[in-house]
C-alpha positions as YAML, in Angstrom:
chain: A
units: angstrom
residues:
- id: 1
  name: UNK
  ca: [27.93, 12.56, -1.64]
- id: 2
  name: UNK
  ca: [24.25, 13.73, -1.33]
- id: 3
  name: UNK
  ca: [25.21, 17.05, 0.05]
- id: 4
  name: UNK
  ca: [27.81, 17.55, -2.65]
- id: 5
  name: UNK
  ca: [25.05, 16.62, -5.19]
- id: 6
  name: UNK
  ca: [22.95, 19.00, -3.78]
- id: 7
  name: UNK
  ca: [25.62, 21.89, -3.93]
- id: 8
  name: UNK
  ca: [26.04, 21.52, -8.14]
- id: 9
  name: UNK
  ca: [22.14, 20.65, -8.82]
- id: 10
  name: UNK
  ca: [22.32, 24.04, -10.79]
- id: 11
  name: UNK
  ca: [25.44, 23.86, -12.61]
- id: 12
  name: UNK
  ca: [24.26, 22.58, -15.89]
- id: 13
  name: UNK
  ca: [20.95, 24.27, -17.39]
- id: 14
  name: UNK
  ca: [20.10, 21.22, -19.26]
- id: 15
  name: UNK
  ca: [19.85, 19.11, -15.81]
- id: 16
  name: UNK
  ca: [17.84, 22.22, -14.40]
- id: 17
  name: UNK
  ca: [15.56, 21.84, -16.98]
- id: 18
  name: UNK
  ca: [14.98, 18.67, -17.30]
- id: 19
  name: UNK
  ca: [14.66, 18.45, -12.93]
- id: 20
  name: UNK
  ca: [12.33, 21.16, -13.30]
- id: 21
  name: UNK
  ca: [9.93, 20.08, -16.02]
- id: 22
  name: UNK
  ca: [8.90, 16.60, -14.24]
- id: 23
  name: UNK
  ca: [8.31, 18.76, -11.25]
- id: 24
  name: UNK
  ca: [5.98, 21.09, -12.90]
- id: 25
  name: UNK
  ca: [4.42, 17.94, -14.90]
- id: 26
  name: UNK
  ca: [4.22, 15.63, -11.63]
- id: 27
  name: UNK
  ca: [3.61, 18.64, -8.93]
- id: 28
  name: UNK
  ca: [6.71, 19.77, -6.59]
- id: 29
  name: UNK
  ca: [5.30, 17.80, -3.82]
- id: 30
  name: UNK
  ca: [5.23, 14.19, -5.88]
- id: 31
  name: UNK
  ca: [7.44, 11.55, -5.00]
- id: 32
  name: UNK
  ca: [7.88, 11.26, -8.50]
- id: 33
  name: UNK
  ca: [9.92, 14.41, -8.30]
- id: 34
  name: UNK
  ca: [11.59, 14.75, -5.21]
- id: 35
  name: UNK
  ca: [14.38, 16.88, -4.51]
- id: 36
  name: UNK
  ca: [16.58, 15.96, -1.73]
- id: 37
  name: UNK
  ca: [17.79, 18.98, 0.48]
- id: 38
  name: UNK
  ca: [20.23, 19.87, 3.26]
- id: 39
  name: UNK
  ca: [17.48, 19.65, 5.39]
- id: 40
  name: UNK
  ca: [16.32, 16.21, 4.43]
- id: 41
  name: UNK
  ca: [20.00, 14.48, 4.44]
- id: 42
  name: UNK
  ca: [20.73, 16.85, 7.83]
- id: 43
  name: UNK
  ca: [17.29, 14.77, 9.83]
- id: 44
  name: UNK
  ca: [18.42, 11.32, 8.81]
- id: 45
  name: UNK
  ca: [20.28, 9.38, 11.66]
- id: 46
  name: UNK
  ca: [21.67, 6.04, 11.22]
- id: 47
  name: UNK
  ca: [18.56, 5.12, 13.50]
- id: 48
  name: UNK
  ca: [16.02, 5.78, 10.87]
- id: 49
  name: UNK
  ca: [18.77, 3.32, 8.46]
- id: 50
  name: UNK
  ca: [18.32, 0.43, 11.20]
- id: 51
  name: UNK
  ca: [14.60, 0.86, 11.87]
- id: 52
  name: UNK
  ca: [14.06, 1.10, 7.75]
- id: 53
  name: UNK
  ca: [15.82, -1.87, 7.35]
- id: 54
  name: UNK
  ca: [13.97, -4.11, 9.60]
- id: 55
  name: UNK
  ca: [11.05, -2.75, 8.22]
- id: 56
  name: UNK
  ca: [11.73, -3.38, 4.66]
- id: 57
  name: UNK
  ca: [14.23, -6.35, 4.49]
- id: 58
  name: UNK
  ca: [13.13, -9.51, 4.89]
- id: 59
  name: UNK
  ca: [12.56, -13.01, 3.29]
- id: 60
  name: UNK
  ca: [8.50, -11.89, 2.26]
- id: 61
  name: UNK
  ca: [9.57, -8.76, 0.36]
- id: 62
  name: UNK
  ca: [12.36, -9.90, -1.30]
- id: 63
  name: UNK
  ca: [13.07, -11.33, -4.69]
- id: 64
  name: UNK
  ca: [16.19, -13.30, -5.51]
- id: 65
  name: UNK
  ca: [17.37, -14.77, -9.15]
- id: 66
  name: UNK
  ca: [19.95, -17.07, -10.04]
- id: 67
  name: UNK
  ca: [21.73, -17.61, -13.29]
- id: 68
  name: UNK
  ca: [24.46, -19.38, -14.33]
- id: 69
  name: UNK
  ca: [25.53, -23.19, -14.29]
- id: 70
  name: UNK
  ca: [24.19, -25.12, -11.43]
- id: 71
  name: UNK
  ca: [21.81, -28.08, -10.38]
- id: 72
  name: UNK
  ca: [18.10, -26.34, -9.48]
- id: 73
  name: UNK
  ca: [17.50, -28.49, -6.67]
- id: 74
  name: UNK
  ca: [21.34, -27.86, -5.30]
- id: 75
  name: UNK
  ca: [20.95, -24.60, -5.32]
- id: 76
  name: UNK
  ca: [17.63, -23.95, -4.04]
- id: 77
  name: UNK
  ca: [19.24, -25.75, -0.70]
- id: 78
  name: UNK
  ca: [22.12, -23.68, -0.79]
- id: 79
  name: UNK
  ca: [19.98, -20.49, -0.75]
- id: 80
  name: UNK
  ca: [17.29, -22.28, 1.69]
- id: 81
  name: UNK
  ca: [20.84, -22.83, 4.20]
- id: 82
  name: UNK
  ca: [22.58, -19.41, 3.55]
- id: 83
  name: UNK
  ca: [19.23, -17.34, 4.64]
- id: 84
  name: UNK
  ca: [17.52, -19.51, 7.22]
- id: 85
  name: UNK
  ca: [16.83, -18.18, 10.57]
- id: 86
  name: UNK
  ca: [15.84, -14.80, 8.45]
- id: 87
  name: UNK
  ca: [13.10, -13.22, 9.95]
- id: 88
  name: UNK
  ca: [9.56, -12.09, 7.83]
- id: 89
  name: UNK
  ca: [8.92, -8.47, 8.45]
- id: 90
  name: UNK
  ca: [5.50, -6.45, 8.33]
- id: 91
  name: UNK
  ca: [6.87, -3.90, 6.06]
- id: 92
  name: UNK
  ca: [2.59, -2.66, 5.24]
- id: 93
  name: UNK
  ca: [3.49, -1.71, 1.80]
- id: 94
  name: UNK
  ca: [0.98, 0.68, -0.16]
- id: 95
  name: UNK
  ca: [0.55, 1.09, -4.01]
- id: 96
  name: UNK
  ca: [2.19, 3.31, -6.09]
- id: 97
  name: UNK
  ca: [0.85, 7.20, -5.57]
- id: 98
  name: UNK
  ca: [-1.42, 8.12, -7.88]
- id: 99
  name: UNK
  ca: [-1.04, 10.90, -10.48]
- id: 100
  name: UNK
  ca: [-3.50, 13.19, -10.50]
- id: 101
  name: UNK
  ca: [-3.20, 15.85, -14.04]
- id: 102
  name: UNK
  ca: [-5.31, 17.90, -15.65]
- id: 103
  name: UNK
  ca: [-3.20, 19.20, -18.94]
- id: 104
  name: UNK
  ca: [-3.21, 23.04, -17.76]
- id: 105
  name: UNK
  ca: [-1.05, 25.77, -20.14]
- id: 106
  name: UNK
  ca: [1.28, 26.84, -18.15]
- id: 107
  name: UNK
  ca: [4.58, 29.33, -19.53]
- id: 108
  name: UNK
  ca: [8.20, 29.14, -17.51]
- id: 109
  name: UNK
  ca: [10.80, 30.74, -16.86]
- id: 110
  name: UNK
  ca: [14.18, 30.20, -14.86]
- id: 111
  name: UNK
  ca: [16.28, 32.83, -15.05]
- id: 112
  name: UNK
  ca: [20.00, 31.76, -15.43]
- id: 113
  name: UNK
  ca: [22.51, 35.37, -16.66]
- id: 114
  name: UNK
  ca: [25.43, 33.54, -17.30]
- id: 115
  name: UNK
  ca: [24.96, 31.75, -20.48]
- id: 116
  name: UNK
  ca: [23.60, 32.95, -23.89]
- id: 117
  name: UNK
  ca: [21.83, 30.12, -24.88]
- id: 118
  name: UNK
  ca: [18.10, 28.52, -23.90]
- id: 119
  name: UNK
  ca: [17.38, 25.40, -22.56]
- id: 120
  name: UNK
  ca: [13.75, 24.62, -23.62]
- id: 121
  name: UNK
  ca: [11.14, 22.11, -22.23]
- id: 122
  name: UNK
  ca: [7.71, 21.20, -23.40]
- id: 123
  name: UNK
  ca: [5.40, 18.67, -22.33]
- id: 124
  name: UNK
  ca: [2.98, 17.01, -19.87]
- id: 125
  name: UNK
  ca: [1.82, 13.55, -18.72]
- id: 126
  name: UNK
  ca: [2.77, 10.45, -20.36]
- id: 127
  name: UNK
  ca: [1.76, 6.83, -19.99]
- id: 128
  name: UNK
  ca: [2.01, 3.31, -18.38]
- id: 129
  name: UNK
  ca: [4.05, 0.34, -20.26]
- id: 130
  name: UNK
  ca: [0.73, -1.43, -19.67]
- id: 131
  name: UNK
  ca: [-1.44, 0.90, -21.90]
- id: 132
  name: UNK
  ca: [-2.48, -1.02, -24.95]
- id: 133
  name: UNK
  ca: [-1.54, 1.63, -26.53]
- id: 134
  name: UNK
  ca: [2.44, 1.70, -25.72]
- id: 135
  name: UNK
  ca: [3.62, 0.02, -28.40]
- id: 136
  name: UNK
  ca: [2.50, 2.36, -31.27]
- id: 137
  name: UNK
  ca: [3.21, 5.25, -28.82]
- id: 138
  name: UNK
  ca: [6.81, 4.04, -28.90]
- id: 139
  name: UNK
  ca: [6.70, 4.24, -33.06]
- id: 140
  name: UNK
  ca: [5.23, 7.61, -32.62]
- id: 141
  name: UNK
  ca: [7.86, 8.71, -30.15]
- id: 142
  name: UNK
  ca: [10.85, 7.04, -32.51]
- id: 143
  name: UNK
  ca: [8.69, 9.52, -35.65]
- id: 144
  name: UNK
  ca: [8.47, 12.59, -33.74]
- id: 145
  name: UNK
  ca: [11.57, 12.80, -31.65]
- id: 146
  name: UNK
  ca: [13.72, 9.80, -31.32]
- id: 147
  name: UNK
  ca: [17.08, 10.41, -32.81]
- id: 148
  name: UNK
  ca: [18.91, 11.78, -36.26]
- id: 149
  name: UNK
  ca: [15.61, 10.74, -38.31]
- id: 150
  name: UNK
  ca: [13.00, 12.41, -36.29]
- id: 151
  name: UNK
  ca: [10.88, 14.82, -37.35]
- id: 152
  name: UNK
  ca: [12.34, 16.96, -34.68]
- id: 153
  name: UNK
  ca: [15.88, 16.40, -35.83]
- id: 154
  name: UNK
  ca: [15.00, 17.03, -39.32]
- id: 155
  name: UNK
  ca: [12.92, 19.82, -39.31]
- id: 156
  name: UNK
  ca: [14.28, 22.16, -35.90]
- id: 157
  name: UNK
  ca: [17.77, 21.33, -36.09]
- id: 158
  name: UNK
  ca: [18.78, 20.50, -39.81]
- id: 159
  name: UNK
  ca: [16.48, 22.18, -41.94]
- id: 160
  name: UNK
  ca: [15.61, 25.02, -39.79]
- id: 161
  name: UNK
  ca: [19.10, 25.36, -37.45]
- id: 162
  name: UNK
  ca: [17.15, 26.36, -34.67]
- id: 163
  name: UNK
  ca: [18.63, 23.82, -32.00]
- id: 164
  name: UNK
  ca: [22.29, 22.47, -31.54]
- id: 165
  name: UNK
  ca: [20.33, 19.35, -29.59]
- id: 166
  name: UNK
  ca: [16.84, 18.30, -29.95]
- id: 167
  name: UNK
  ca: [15.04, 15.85, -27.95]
- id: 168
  name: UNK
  ca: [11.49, 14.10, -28.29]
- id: 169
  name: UNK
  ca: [10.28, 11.15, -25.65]
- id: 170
  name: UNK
  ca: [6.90, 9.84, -24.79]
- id: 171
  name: UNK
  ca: [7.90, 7.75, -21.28]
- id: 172
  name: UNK
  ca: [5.61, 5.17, -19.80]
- id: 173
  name: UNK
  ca: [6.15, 3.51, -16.18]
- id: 174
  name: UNK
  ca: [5.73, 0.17, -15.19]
- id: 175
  name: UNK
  ca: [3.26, 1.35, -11.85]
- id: 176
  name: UNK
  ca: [2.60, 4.78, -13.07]
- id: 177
  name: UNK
  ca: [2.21, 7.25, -15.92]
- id: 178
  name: UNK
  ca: [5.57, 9.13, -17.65]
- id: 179
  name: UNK
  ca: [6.23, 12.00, -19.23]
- id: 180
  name: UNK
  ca: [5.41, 13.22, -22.97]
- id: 181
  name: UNK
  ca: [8.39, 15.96, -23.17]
- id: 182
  name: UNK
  ca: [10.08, 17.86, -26.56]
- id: 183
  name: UNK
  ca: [12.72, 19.92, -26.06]
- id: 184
  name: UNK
  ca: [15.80, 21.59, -27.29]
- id: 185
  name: UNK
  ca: [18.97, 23.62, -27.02]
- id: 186
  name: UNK
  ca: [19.00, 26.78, -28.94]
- id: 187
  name: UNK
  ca: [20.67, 30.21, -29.38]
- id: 188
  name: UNK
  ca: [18.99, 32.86, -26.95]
- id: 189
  name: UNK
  ca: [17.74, 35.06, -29.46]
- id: 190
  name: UNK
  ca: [15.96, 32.18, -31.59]
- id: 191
  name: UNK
  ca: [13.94, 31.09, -28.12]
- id: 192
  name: UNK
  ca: [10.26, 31.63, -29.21]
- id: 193
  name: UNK
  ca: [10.84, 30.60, -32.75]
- id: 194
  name: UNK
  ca: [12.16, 27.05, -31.49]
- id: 195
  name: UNK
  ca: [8.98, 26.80, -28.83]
- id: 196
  name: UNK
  ca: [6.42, 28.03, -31.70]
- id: 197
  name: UNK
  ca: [8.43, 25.33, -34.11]
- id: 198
  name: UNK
  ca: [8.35, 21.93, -31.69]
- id: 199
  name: UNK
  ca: [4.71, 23.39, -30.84]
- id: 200
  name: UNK
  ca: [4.25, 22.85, -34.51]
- id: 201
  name: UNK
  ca: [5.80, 19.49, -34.38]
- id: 202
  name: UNK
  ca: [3.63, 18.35, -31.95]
- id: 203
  name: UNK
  ca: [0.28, 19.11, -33.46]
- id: 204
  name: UNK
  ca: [1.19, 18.36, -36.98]
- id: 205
  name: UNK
  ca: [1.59, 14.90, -35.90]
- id: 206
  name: UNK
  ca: [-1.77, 14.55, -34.49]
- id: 207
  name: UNK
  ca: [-3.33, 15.77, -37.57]
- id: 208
  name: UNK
  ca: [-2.04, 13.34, -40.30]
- id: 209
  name: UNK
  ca: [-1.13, 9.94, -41.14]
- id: 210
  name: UNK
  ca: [3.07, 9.60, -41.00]
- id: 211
  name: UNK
  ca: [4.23, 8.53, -44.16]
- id: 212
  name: UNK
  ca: [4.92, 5.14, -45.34]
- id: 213
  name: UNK
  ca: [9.29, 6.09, -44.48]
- id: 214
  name: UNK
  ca: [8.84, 7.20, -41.48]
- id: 215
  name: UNK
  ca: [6.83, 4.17, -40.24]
- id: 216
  name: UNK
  ca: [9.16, 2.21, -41.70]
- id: 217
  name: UNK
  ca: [12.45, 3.92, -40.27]
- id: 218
  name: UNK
  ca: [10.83, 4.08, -36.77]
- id: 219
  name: UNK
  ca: [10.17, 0.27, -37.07]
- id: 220
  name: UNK
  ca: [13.57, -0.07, -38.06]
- id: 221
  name: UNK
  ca: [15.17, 2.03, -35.56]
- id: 222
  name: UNK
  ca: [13.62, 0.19, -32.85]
- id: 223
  name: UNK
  ca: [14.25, -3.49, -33.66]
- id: 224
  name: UNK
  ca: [18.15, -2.79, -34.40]
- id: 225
  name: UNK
  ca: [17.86, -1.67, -31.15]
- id: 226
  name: UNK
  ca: [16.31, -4.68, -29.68]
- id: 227
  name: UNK
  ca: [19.95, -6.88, -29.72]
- id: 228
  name: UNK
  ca: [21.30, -4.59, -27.07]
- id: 229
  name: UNK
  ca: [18.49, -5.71, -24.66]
- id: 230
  name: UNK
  ca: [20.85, -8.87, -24.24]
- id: 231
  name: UNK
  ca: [23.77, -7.67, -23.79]
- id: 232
  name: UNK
  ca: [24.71, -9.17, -20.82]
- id: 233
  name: UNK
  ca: [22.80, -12.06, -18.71]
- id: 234
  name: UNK
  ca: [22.63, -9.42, -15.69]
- id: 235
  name: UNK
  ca: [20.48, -7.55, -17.97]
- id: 236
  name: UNK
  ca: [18.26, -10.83, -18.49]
- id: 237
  name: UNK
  ca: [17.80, -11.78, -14.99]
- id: 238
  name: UNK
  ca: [17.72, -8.06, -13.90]
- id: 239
  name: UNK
  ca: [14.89, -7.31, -16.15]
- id: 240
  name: UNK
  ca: [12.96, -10.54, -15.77]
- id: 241
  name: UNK
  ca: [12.79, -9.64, -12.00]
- id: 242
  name: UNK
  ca: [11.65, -6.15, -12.86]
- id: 243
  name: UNK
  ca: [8.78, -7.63, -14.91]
- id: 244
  name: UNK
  ca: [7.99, -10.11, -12.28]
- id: 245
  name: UNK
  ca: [8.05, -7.56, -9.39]
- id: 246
  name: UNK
  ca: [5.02, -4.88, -11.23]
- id: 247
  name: UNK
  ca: [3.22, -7.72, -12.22]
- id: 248
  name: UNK
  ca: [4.34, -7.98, -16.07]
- id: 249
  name: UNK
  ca: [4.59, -11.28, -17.77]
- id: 250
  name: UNK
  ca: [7.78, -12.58, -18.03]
- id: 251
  name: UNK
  ca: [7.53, -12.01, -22.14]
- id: 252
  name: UNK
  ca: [7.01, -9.00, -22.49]
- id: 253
  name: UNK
  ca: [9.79, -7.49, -23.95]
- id: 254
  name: UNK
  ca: [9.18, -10.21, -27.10]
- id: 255
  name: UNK
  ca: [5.60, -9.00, -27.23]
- id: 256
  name: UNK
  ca: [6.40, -5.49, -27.40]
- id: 257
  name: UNK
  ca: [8.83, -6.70, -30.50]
- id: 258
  name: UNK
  ca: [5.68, -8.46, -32.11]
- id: 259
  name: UNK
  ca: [3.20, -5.34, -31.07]
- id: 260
  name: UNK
  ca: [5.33, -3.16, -32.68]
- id: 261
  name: UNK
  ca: [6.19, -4.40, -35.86]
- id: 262
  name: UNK
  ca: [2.17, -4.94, -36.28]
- id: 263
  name: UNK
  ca: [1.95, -0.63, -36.18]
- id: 264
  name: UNK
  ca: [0.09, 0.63, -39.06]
- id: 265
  name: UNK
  ca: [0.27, 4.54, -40.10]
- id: 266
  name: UNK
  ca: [-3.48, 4.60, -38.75]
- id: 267
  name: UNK
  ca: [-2.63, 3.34, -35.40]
- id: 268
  name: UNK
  ca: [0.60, 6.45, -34.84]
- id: 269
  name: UNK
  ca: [-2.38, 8.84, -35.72]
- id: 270
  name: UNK
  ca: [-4.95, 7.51, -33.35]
- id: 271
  name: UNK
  ca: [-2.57, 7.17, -30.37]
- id: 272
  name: UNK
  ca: [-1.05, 10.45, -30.63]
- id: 273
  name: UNK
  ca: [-4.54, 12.05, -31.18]
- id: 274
  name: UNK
  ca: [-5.47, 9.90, -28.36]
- id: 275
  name: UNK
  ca: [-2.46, 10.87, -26.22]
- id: 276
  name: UNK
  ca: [-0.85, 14.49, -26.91]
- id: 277
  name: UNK
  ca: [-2.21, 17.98, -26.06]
- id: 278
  name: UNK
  ca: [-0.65, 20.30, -28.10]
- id: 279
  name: UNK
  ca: [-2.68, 23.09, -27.08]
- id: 280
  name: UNK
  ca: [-2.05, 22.12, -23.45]
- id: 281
  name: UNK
  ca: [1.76, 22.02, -23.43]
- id: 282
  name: UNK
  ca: [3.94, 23.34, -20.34]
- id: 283
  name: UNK
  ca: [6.38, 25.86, -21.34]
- id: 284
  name: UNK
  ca: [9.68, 25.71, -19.61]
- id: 285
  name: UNK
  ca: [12.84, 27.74, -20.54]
- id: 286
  name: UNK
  ca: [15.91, 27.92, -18.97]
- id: 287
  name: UNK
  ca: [17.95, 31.08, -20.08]
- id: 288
  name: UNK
  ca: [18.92, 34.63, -20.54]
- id: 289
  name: UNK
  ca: [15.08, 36.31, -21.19]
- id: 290
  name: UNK
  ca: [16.49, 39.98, -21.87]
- id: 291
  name: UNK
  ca: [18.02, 38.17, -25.22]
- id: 292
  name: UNK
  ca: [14.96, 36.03, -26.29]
- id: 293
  name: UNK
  ca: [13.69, 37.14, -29.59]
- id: 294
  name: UNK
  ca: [10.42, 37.76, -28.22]
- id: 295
  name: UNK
  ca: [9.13, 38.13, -24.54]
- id: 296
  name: UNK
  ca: [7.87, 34.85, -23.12]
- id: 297
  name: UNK
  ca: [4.68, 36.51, -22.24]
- id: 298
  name: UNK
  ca: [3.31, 36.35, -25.84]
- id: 299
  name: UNK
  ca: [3.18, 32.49, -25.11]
- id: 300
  name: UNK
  ca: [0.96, 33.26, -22.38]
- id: 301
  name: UNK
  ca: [1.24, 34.63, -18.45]
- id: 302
  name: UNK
  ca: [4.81, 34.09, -17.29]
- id: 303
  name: UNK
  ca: [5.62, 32.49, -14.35]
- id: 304
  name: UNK
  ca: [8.88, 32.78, -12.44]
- id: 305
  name: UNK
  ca: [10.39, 29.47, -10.96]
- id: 306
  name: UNK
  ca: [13.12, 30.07, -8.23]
- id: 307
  name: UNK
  ca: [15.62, 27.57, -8.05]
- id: 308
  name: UNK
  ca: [18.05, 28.98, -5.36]
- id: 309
  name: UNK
  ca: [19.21, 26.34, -2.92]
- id: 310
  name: UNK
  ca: [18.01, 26.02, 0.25]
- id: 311
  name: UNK
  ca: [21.32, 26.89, 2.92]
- id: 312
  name: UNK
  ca: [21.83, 23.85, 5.35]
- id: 313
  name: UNK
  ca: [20.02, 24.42, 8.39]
- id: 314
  name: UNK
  ca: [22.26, 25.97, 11.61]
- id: 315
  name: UNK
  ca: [24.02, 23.36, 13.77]
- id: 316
  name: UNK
  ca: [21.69, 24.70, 16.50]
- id: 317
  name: UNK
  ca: [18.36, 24.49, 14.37]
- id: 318
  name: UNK
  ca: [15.87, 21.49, 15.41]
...
């Protein structure tokens, strides 16, 4: 299944540039962006699948959660009976890697002949869900590029029709930072004009207050959302281990309801002055350059990424 993964990594442009831009955002050697290869799957044995699994799995590193209609103390001995005799295991865990950026300018391309329209990426670093400053970040993202009443919608695809799909996100992890990404789908020949128009996007939203709608829609967007976060008690106990695992308490997805619905108009400005480089944005495009509109370079020095895979190494090869 890996290998055949591997094989179609490059069928859809949209995948290659989404794949592409965390690498360039994270660095290709990051294990937030890892790319499996022939090579890698080829070197694992089911040795290295035992000796990981002793390593790893074992009473100390686990967490376990139970929901449904029971008697605590009966099931507590149930579990206790079911797993004794399990072994603790030394597993030396470290933290997460850090992320080291330093918001360089950097212009993309990825060739790709056989289609006639662009795939388009901008963006660098993001945030951590434990920033104070998440929750307005998440109004700012839901103003600027989340969904049909984004600024992004409205302005690239409907008003200007410069994008069949347009995408903002600002992503924060629980142990490490995200990505801040805008992008779009667009016609070959309307390439630079969509970058120079999200561009646009992105600083005018640093330098003014979003209007009293937009705050409001955003708001609104967000808590009719919130419902679906308990859709199913799996989701529940699934998340509640999540937050209990980084460290997060156990409320937080009702505080991030509160935090946000306490946004204010000055509070989107400050975070995404606080947060977004506009003039530090990495450019990456996915497409056909000999039909953009204008050459990449007037964005700045062009770099070419190759994303040929990697043959699987020779039977014979160590």
């Amino acid at each position: 299944q890996h290998r055949r993964a591997i094989s179609r990594r490059n069928d859809d442009p949209g995948q290659i540039a989404s794949r592409e831009d965390e690498k360039l955002i994270y660095g290709p050697d990051s294990v937030y962006a890892t790319q499996t290869e022939y090579a890698t799957i080829d070197r694992i044995t089911r040795g290295d699948l035992v000796a990981f699994h002793k390593r790893f799995y074992g009473p100390n590193n686990t967490r376990m959660a139970v929901s449904g209609d029971f008697r605590t103390k009966d099931m507590i001995a149930r579990i206790e009976k079911a797993f004794e005799g399990w072994d603790k295991v030394e597993p030396n865990l470290t933290g997460a890697p850090a992320v080291d950026y330093t918001y360089p300018s950097t212009v993309n391309l990825i060739k790709k002949d056989d289609i006639n329209q662009s795939n388009i990426c901008l963006g660098h670093i993001g945030g951590r869900m434990d920033d104070p400053d998440y929750f307005a970040l998440t109004v700012m993202n839901r103003v600027l590029g989340g969904g049909f009443t984004s600024r992004m919608f409205r302005n690239i695809r409907s008003r200007e029709g410069l994008a069949y799909s347009v995408f903002g996100r600002y992503s924060a992890a629980y142990d490490h930072p995200g990505v801040f990404s805008v992008g779009c789908q667009t016609q070959s020949g309307k390439t630079v004009h969509a970058i120079r128009a999200m561009q646009r996007e992105v600083q005018r939203i640093t330098e003014a207050e979003v209007t009293d709608e937009e705050l409001a829609v955003a708001k609104e967007s967000f808590l009719n959302s919130f419902v679906f976060n308990f859709t199913s008690k799996d989701s529940i106990v699934q998340r509640l281990m999540t937050y209990d695992y980084y460290g997060y308490p156990a409320d937080f997805l009702q505080k991030t309801k509160e935090n946000v619905e306490r946004v204010t108009k000055a509070d989107v400005l400050r975070v995404a002055r606080k947060h977004l480089r506009p003039g530090a944005i990495q450019v990456l495009v996915v497409g056909r350059d000999q039909d953009f509109d204008e050459p990449l370079s007037v964005l700045g020095q062009v770099r070419e990424i190759d994303v040929t895979i990697p043959p699987p190494p020779a039977p014979d090869a160590p």
